[in-house]
Amino acid sequence: HESLFLFSFSLHFCLKLIKLHRCHEKKYTTTHAAYNSLLSKMTFDPDTAHPRIVLSDDETEMSTADFIQDVPNNPRRFDVILGALGATGFSSGKHYWEVSVAGKTCYHLGMTSESSRRKGSIPFSPNNDYWTIVLDKQGQYRAIEQRRTVPIPTEIQPVTLGILLDYKKGTISFYDSGSRTHMYSFVGQHFTGKIYPFVNFCVEDGSAPNPVVLITPGATDWIK
């Protein structure tokens, strides 16, 4: 009877372990799939790029030329700021993308709406549908909010940055993806229509040889 009891106890314990393992495996798979669904492969939209902006053949690298290129003018193309939009816009869901900014010394990075202003000198702010952070020529990161800028403290200058859009929640968050740390979030925003990735070179950095590169994100399970 004692051996039968021990056998029954061992069998029950083993079945509990198997059930626990399967539950953990299912939870991990579900969580992993949820994070993977955030990932968005990005390219730049050549029809929005300023005439001095040069894109690579696969449209993932953005740099500047020393001359004005002969490109068709259209309402979506920037004509003063050295900017370009991503080719894919989002009107729902959560989306995460990354960009390499190695060697860049001054730029704006973030997202903007489909209907945002493209012509002339543009005052970046959420009120104008530009949700951006800037690395200024003093080497300071700042978030451009309504009527003010918010300093973003960084111990070292990031090499790769990640941007997470939560359309329904109305947030755009920025991360140093190299160190896996949160930098800043625009919260409580009300988005209408499609929201697009946006990159702009400062005039001071316009002739720097290093391109901005849209890269494929790695693991995203660290994002909160």
PDB file of C-alpha atoms in Angstrom:
ATOM      1  CA  HIS A   1       0.000   0.000   0.000  1.00  0.00           C
ATOM      2  CA  GLU A   2       2.877   2.354   0.798  1.00  0.00           C
ATOM      3  CA  SER A   3       4.506   1.771  -2.602  1.00  0.00           C
ATOM      4  CA  LEU A   4       1.169   2.331  -4.340  1.00  0.00           C
ATOM      5  CA  PHE A   5       0.740   5.619  -2.464  1.00  0.00           C
ATOM      6  CA  LEU A   6       4.239   6.756  -3.432  1.00  0.00           C
ATOM      7  CA  PHE A   7       3.600   5.836  -7.066  1.00  0.00           C
ATOM      8  CA  SER A   8       0.307   7.768  -7.103  1.00  0.00           C
ATOM      9  CA  PHE A   9       1.949  10.786  -5.454  1.00  0.00           C
ATOM     10  CA  SER A  10       4.845  10.736  -7.933  1.00  0.00           C
ATOM     11  CA  LEU A  11       2.474  10.439 -10.888  1.00  0.00           C
ATOM     12  CA  HIS A  12       0.354  13.335  -9.606  1.00  0.00           C
ATOM     13  CA  PHE A  13       3.475  15.474  -9.062  1.00  0.00           C
ATOM     14  CA  CYS A  14       4.786  14.717 -12.561  1.00  0.00           C
ATOM     15  CA  LEU A  15       1.444  15.589 -14.139  1.00  0.00           C
ATOM     16  CA  LYS A  16       1.425  18.908 -12.245  1.00  0.00           C
ATOM     17  CA  LEU A  17       4.925  19.692 -13.521  1.00  0.00           C
ATOM     18  CA  ILE A  18       3.937  18.891 -17.110  1.00  0.00           C
ATOM     19  CA  LYS A  19       0.843  21.094 -16.818  1.00  0.00           C
ATOM     20  CA  LEU A  20       2.876  23.937 -15.306  1.00  0.00           C
ATOM     21  CA  HIS A  21       5.492  23.674 -18.067  1.00  0.00           C
ATOM     22  CA  ARG A  22       2.841  23.714 -20.797  1.00  0.00           C
ATOM     23  CA  CYS A  23       1.166  26.726 -19.198  1.00  0.00           C
ATOM     24  CA  HIS A  24       4.485  28.603 -19.014  1.00  0.00           C
ATOM     25  CA  GLU A  25       5.327  27.616 -22.600  1.00  0.00           C
ATOM     26  CA  LYS A  26       1.940  28.843 -23.837  1.00  0.00           C
ATOM     27  CA  LYS A  27       2.320  32.122 -21.933  1.00  0.00           C
ATOM     28  CA  TYR A  28       5.834  32.636 -23.350  1.00  0.00           C
ATOM     29  CA  THR A  29       4.684  31.839 -26.896  1.00  0.00           C
ATOM     30  CA  THR A  30       1.736  34.228 -26.607  1.00  0.00           C
ATOM     31  CA  THR A  31       3.900  37.008 -25.157  1.00  0.00           C
ATOM     32  CA  HIS A  32       6.642  36.452 -27.746  1.00  0.00           C
ATOM     33  CA  ALA A  33       4.095  36.574 -30.572  1.00  0.00           C
ATOM     34  CA  ALA A  34       2.593  39.763 -29.147  1.00  0.00           C
ATOM     35  CA  TYR A  35       5.977  41.495 -29.063  1.00  0.00           C
ATOM     36  CA  ASN A  36       6.882  40.240 -32.530  1.00  0.00           C
ATOM     37  CA  SER A  37       3.641  41.734 -33.854  1.00  0.00           C
ATOM     38  CA  LEU A  38       4.999  45.165 -32.883  1.00  0.00           C
ATOM     39  CA  LEU A  39       7.889  44.949 -35.302  1.00  0.00           C
ATOM     40  CA  SER A  40       7.548  46.995 -38.452  1.00  0.00           C
ATOM     41  CA  LYS A  41       9.987  46.868 -41.356  1.00  0.00           C
ATOM     42  CA  MET A  42      10.436  50.427 -42.529  1.00  0.00           C
ATOM     43  CA  THR A  43      11.624  52.173 -45.665  1.00  0.00           C
ATOM     44  CA  PHE A  44      11.719  55.867 -46.545  1.00  0.00           C
ATOM     45  CA  ASP A  45       9.228  57.421 -48.959  1.00  0.00           C
ATOM     46  CA  PRO A  46      11.171  59.085 -51.807  1.00  0.00           C
ATOM     47  CA  ASP A  47       8.157  61.212 -52.755  1.00  0.00           C
ATOM     48  CA  THR A  48       8.386  63.050 -49.420  1.00  0.00           C
ATOM     49  CA  ALA A  49      12.174  63.532 -49.314  1.00  0.00           C
ATOM     50  CA  HIS A  50      13.679  67.014 -49.646  1.00  0.00           C
ATOM     51  CA  PRO A  51      15.535  67.425 -52.992  1.00  0.00           C
ATOM     52  CA  ARG A  52      18.872  67.257 -51.145  1.00  0.00           C
ATOM     53  CA  ILE A  53      17.987  63.964 -49.462  1.00  0.00           C
ATOM     54  CA  VAL A  54      19.557  60.871 -51.022  1.00  0.00           C
ATOM     55  CA  LEU A  55      18.099  57.429 -50.345  1.00  0.00           C
ATOM     56  CA  SER A  56      19.820  54.097 -50.856  1.00  0.00           C
ATOM     57  CA  ASP A  57      18.534  51.679 -53.507  1.00  0.00           C
ATOM     58  CA  ASP A  58      16.531  49.767 -50.899  1.00  0.00           C
ATOM     59  CA  GLU A  59      15.292  53.062 -49.401  1.00  0.00           C
ATOM     60  CA  THR A  60      16.480  52.207 -45.873  1.00  0.00           C
ATOM     61  CA  GLU A  61      19.389  54.694 -45.724  1.00  0.00           C
ATOM     62  CA  MET A  62      19.027  58.473 -45.763  1.00  0.00           C
ATOM     63  CA  SER A  63      21.851  60.937 -46.359  1.00  0.00           C
ATOM     64  CA  THR A  64      22.304  64.330 -48.000  1.00  0.00           C
ATOM     65  CA  ALA A  65      23.767  65.593 -51.244  1.00  0.00           C
ATOM     66  CA  ASP A  66      25.652  68.868 -51.686  1.00  0.00           C
ATOM     67  CA  PHE A  67      23.326  69.823 -54.520  1.00  0.00           C
ATOM     68  CA  ILE A  68      19.615  70.024 -55.275  1.00  0.00           C
ATOM     69  CA  GLN A  69      18.419  66.955 -57.161  1.00  0.00           C
ATOM     70  CA  ASP A  70      15.940  67.232 -60.004  1.00  0.00           C
ATOM     71  CA  VAL A  71      12.873  65.574 -58.475  1.00  0.00           C
ATOM     72  CA  PRO A  72       9.163  66.156 -59.115  1.00  0.00           C
ATOM     73  CA  ASN A  73       7.538  68.661 -56.789  1.00  0.00           C
ATOM     74  CA  ASN A  74       4.402  67.505 -55.008  1.00  0.00           C
ATOM     75  CA  PRO A  75       2.409  68.593 -51.935  1.00  0.00           C
ATOM     76  CA  ARG A  76       3.906  65.801 -49.814  1.00  0.00           C
ATOM     77  CA  ARG A  77       7.570  66.695 -50.428  1.00  0.00           C
ATOM     78  CA  PHE A  78       9.563  68.775 -47.933  1.00  0.00           C
ATOM     79  CA  ASP A  79      11.036  71.857 -49.608  1.00  0.00           C
ATOM     80  CA  VAL A  80      12.916  73.576 -46.745  1.00  0.00           C
ATOM     81  CA  ILE A  81      13.688  71.143 -43.940  1.00  0.00           C
ATOM     82  CA  LEU A  82      15.986  68.228 -44.820  1.00  0.00           C
ATOM     83  CA  GLY A  83      13.386  65.587 -43.996  1.00  0.00           C
ATOM     84  CA  ALA A  84      11.584  62.495 -45.240  1.00  0.00           C
ATOM     85  CA  LEU A  85       8.736  60.284 -44.064  1.00  0.00           C
ATOM     86  CA  GLY A  86       8.572  56.544 -43.770  1.00  0.00           C
ATOM     87  CA  ALA A  87       6.723  54.800 -46.576  1.00  0.00           C
ATOM     88  CA  THR A  88       4.273  53.056 -44.236  1.00  0.00           C
ATOM     89  CA  GLY A  89       1.682  54.835 -42.133  1.00  0.00           C
ATOM     90  CA  PHE A  90      -0.388  53.464 -39.264  1.00  0.00           C
ATOM     91  CA  SER A  91      -3.971  54.167 -38.221  1.00  0.00           C
ATOM     92  CA  SER A  92      -4.353  51.501 -35.531  1.00  0.00           C
ATOM     93  CA  GLY A  93      -2.423  49.048 -33.372  1.00  0.00           C
ATOM     94  CA  LYS A  94       1.051  49.075 -31.853  1.00  0.00           C
ATOM     95  CA  HIS A  95       4.166  49.454 -34.007  1.00  0.00           C
ATOM     96  CA  TYR A  96       7.872  49.555 -33.202  1.00  0.00           C
ATOM     97  CA  TRP A  97      10.771  50.538 -35.444  1.00  0.00           C
ATOM     98  CA  GLU A  98      14.468  51.278 -34.999  1.00  0.00           C
ATOM     99  CA  VAL A  99      16.982  53.565 -36.632  1.00  0.00           C
ATOM    100  CA  SER A 100      20.766  53.772 -36.509  1.00  0.00           C
ATOM    101  CA  VAL A 101      22.026  57.305 -35.882  1.00  0.00           C
ATOM    102  CA  ALA A 102      25.721  56.487 -35.497  1.00  0.00           C
ATOM    103  CA  GLY A 103      27.898  59.503 -36.301  1.00  0.00           C
ATOM    104  CA  LYS A 104      24.994  61.942 -36.565  1.00  0.00           C
ATOM    105  CA  THR A 105      25.343  65.110 -34.509  1.00  0.00           C
ATOM    106  CA  CYS A 106      22.039  66.934 -35.037  1.00  0.00           C
ATOM    107  CA  TYR A 107      18.653  65.577 -36.108  1.00  0.00           C
ATOM    108  CA  HIS A 108      14.931  65.343 -35.377  1.00  0.00           C
ATOM    109  CA  LEU A 109      13.319  61.930 -35.131  1.00  0.00           C
ATOM    110  CA  GLY A 110       9.775  60.816 -34.452  1.00  0.00           C
ATOM    111  CA  MET A 111       6.408  60.628 -36.161  1.00  0.00           C
ATOM    112  CA  THR A 112       4.011  62.920 -37.965  1.00  0.00           C
ATOM    113  CA  SER A 113       0.544  62.776 -39.455  1.00  0.00           C
ATOM    114  CA  GLU A 114      -0.382  62.264 -43.079  1.00  0.00           C
ATOM    115  CA  SER A 115      -1.836  65.773 -43.251  1.00  0.00           C
ATOM    116  CA  SER A 116       1.013  67.599 -41.502  1.00  0.00           C
ATOM    117  CA  ARG A 117       2.674  70.636 -43.044  1.00  0.00           C
ATOM    118  CA  ARG A 118       5.573  69.915 -45.437  1.00  0.00           C
ATOM    119  CA  LYS A 119       6.343  73.263 -47.018  1.00  0.00           C
ATOM    120  CA  GLY A 120       8.419  76.086 -45.609  1.00  0.00           C
ATOM    121  CA  SER A 121      10.024  76.263 -42.196  1.00  0.00           C
ATOM    122  CA  ILE A 122       8.041  73.992 -39.881  1.00  0.00           C
ATOM    123  CA  PRO A 123       7.633  74.595 -36.131  1.00  0.00           C
ATOM    124  CA  PHE A 124       7.767  71.067 -34.745  1.00  0.00           C
ATOM    125  CA  SER A 125       5.253  70.392 -31.964  1.00  0.00           C
ATOM    126  CA  PRO A 126       2.358  68.015 -31.241  1.00  0.00           C
ATOM    127  CA  ASN A 127       0.017  70.905 -32.054  1.00  0.00           C
ATOM    128  CA  ASN A 128       1.360  70.735 -35.627  1.00  0.00           C
ATOM    129  CA  ASP A 129       1.214  66.916 -35.675  1.00  0.00           C
ATOM    130  CA  TYR A 130       4.953  66.450 -35.157  1.00  0.00           C
ATOM    131  CA  TRP A 131       5.953  64.245 -32.232  1.00  0.00           C
ATOM    132  CA  THR A 132       9.731  64.425 -32.206  1.00  0.00           C
ATOM    133  CA  ILE A 133      12.855  64.396 -30.130  1.00  0.00           C
ATOM    134  CA  VAL A 134      15.911  66.329 -31.258  1.00  0.00           C
ATOM    135  CA  LEU A 135      19.632  65.894 -30.770  1.00  0.00           C
ATOM    136  CA  ASP A 136      20.809  69.496 -30.928  1.00  0.00           C
ATOM    137  CA  LYS A 137      24.241  70.769 -31.938  1.00  0.00           C
ATOM    138  CA  GLN A 138      25.243  70.993 -28.256  1.00  0.00           C
ATOM    139  CA  GLY A 139      24.783  67.230 -27.959  1.00  0.00           C
ATOM    140  CA  GLN A 140      21.627  67.501 -25.820  1.00  0.00           C
ATOM    141  CA  TYR A 141      18.502  65.433 -26.441  1.00  0.00           C
ATOM    142  CA  ARG A 142      15.217  67.260 -26.013  1.00  0.00           C
ATOM    143  CA  ALA A 143      11.571  66.383 -26.571  1.00  0.00           C
ATOM    144  CA  ILE A 144       9.600  69.060 -28.378  1.00  0.00           C
ATOM    145  CA  GLU A 145       6.308  69.479 -26.536  1.00  0.00           C
ATOM    146  CA  GLN A 146       3.675  72.210 -26.752  1.00  0.00           C
ATOM    147  CA  ARG A 147       5.381  75.616 -26.271  1.00  0.00           C
ATOM    148  CA  ARG A 148       8.391  74.066 -24.532  1.00  0.00           C
ATOM    149  CA  THR A 149      11.196  71.579 -24.866  1.00  0.00           C
ATOM    150  CA  VAL A 150      11.926  68.916 -22.282  1.00  0.00           C
ATOM    151  CA  PRO A 151      15.581  67.914 -21.691  1.00  0.00           C
ATOM    152  CA  ILE A 152      16.196  64.166 -21.946  1.00  0.00           C
ATOM    153  CA  PRO A 153      19.156  63.107 -19.787  1.00  0.00           C
ATOM    154  CA  THR A 154      21.471  60.527 -21.354  1.00  0.00           C
ATOM    155  CA  GLU A 155      24.695  59.115 -19.949  1.00  0.00           C
ATOM    156  CA  ILE A 156      26.015  58.259 -23.403  1.00  0.00           C
ATOM    157  CA  GLN A 157      24.756  59.227 -26.833  1.00  0.00           C
ATOM    158  CA  PRO A 158      22.594  56.422 -28.290  1.00  0.00           C
ATOM    159  CA  VAL A 159      23.701  54.679 -31.467  1.00  0.00           C
ATOM    160  CA  THR A 160      20.329  53.098 -32.209  1.00  0.00           C
ATOM    161  CA  LEU A 161      16.949  54.509 -31.258  1.00  0.00           C
ATOM    162  CA  GLY A 162      13.615  52.721 -31.067  1.00  0.00           C
ATOM    163  CA  ILE A 163      10.197  54.311 -31.485  1.00  0.00           C
ATOM    164  CA  LEU A 164       6.985  52.675 -30.282  1.00  0.00           C
ATOM    165  CA  LEU A 165       3.573  53.900 -31.432  1.00  0.00           C
ATOM    166  CA  ASP A 166       0.470  52.855 -29.495  1.00  0.00           C
ATOM    167  CA  TYR A 167      -2.219  54.384 -31.670  1.00  0.00           C
ATOM    168  CA  LYS A 168      -5.240  53.591 -29.500  1.00  0.00           C
ATOM    169  CA  LYS A 169      -3.539  54.682 -26.278  1.00  0.00           C
ATOM    170  CA  GLY A 170      -2.265  57.888 -27.911  1.00  0.00           C
ATOM    171  CA  THR A 171       1.402  57.440 -27.019  1.00  0.00           C
ATOM    172  CA  ILE A 172       4.694  57.635 -28.902  1.00  0.00           C
ATOM    173  CA  SER A 173       7.680  56.395 -26.899  1.00  0.00           C
ATOM    174  CA  PHE A 174      11.399  56.678 -27.592  1.00  0.00           C
ATOM    175  CA  TYR A 175      14.054  54.219 -26.445  1.00  0.00           C
ATOM    176  CA  ASP A 176      17.804  53.846 -26.502  1.00  0.00           C
ATOM    177  CA  SER A 177      17.557  50.361 -27.959  1.00  0.00           C
ATOM    178  CA  GLY A 178      21.263  49.698 -27.450  1.00  0.00           C
ATOM    179  CA  SER A 179      21.014  50.033 -23.672  1.00  0.00           C
ATOM    180  CA  ARG A 180      17.313  49.060 -23.623  1.00  0.00           C
ATOM    181  CA  THR A 181      16.265  52.154 -21.725  1.00  0.00           C
ATOM    182  CA  HIS A 182      13.243  54.414 -22.050  1.00  0.00           C
ATOM    183  CA  MET A 183      14.005  58.007 -23.028  1.00  0.00           C
ATOM    184  CA  TYR A 184      10.699  59.846 -23.379  1.00  0.00           C
ATOM    185  CA  SER A 185       6.999  59.412 -24.191  1.00  0.00           C
ATOM    186  CA  PHE A 186       4.382  61.697 -25.680  1.00  0.00           C
ATOM    187  CA  VAL A 187       1.179  60.697 -23.876  1.00  0.00           C
ATOM    188  CA  GLY A 188      -2.509  61.539 -24.095  1.00  0.00           C
ATOM    189  CA  GLN A 189      -2.363  62.354 -27.801  1.00  0.00           C
ATOM    190  CA  HIS A 190      -5.401  62.150 -30.076  1.00  0.00           C
ATOM    191  CA  PHE A 191      -4.375  60.747 -33.444  1.00  0.00           C
ATOM    192  CA  THR A 192      -6.541  61.046 -36.546  1.00  0.00           C
ATOM    193  CA  GLY A 193      -5.664  59.396 -39.841  1.00  0.00           C
ATOM    194  CA  LYS A 194      -2.344  57.738 -40.521  1.00  0.00           C
ATOM    195  CA  ILE A 195       0.835  58.406 -38.522  1.00  0.00           C
ATOM    196  CA  TYR A 196       4.212  58.102 -40.297  1.00  0.00           C
ATOM    197  CA  PRO A 197       7.836  57.797 -39.170  1.00  0.00           C
ATOM    198  CA  PHE A 198       9.764  61.028 -39.684  1.00  0.00           C
ATOM    199  CA  VAL A 199      13.466  61.921 -39.825  1.00  0.00           C
ATOM    200  CA  ASN A 200      14.975  65.366 -40.357  1.00  0.00           C
ATOM    201  CA  PHE A 201      18.625  66.435 -40.526  1.00  0.00           C
ATOM    202  CA  CYS A 202      19.584  69.748 -38.953  1.00  0.00           C
ATOM    203  CA  VAL A 203      21.199  72.123 -41.431  1.00  0.00           C
ATOM    204  CA  GLU A 204      24.356  71.983 -39.281  1.00  0.00           C
ATOM    205  CA  ASP A 205      24.566  68.211 -39.801  1.00  0.00           C
ATOM    206  CA  GLY A 206      23.332  68.138 -43.361  1.00  0.00           C
ATOM    207  CA  SER A 207      26.702  67.429 -44.950  1.00  0.00           C
ATOM    208  CA  ALA A 208      27.817  64.762 -42.428  1.00  0.00           C
ATOM    209  CA  PRO A 209      28.723  61.592 -44.364  1.00  0.00           C
ATOM    210  CA  ASN A 210      27.036  59.087 -42.042  1.00  0.00           C
ATOM    211  CA  PRO A 211      23.518  58.109 -43.133  1.00  0.00           C
ATOM    212  CA  VAL A 212      20.546  57.469 -40.904  1.00  0.00           C
ATOM    213  CA  VAL A 213      19.658  53.811 -41.384  1.00  0.00           C
ATOM    214  CA  LEU A 214      16.337  52.075 -40.775  1.00  0.00           C
ATOM    215  CA  ILE A 215      17.267  48.734 -39.230  1.00  0.00           C
ATOM    216  CA  THR A 216      15.431  45.515 -38.403  1.00  0.00           C
ATOM    217  CA  PRO A 217      14.675  45.454 -34.660  1.00  0.00           C
ATOM    218  CA  GLY A 218      15.891  42.562 -32.568  1.00  0.00           C
ATOM    219  CA  ALA A 219      14.111  41.221 -29.490  1.00  0.00           C
ATOM    220  CA  THR A 220      11.415  43.508 -28.114  1.00  0.00           C
ATOM    221  CA  ASP A 221      10.418  41.651 -24.945  1.00  0.00           C
ATOM    222  CA  TRP A 222      12.250  44.289 -22.881  1.00  0.00           C
ATOM    223  CA  ILE A 223       9.909  47.081 -23.981  1.00  0.00           C
ATOM    224  CA  LYS A 224       7.509  48.121 -21.229  1.00  0.00           C
TER     225      LYS A 224
END
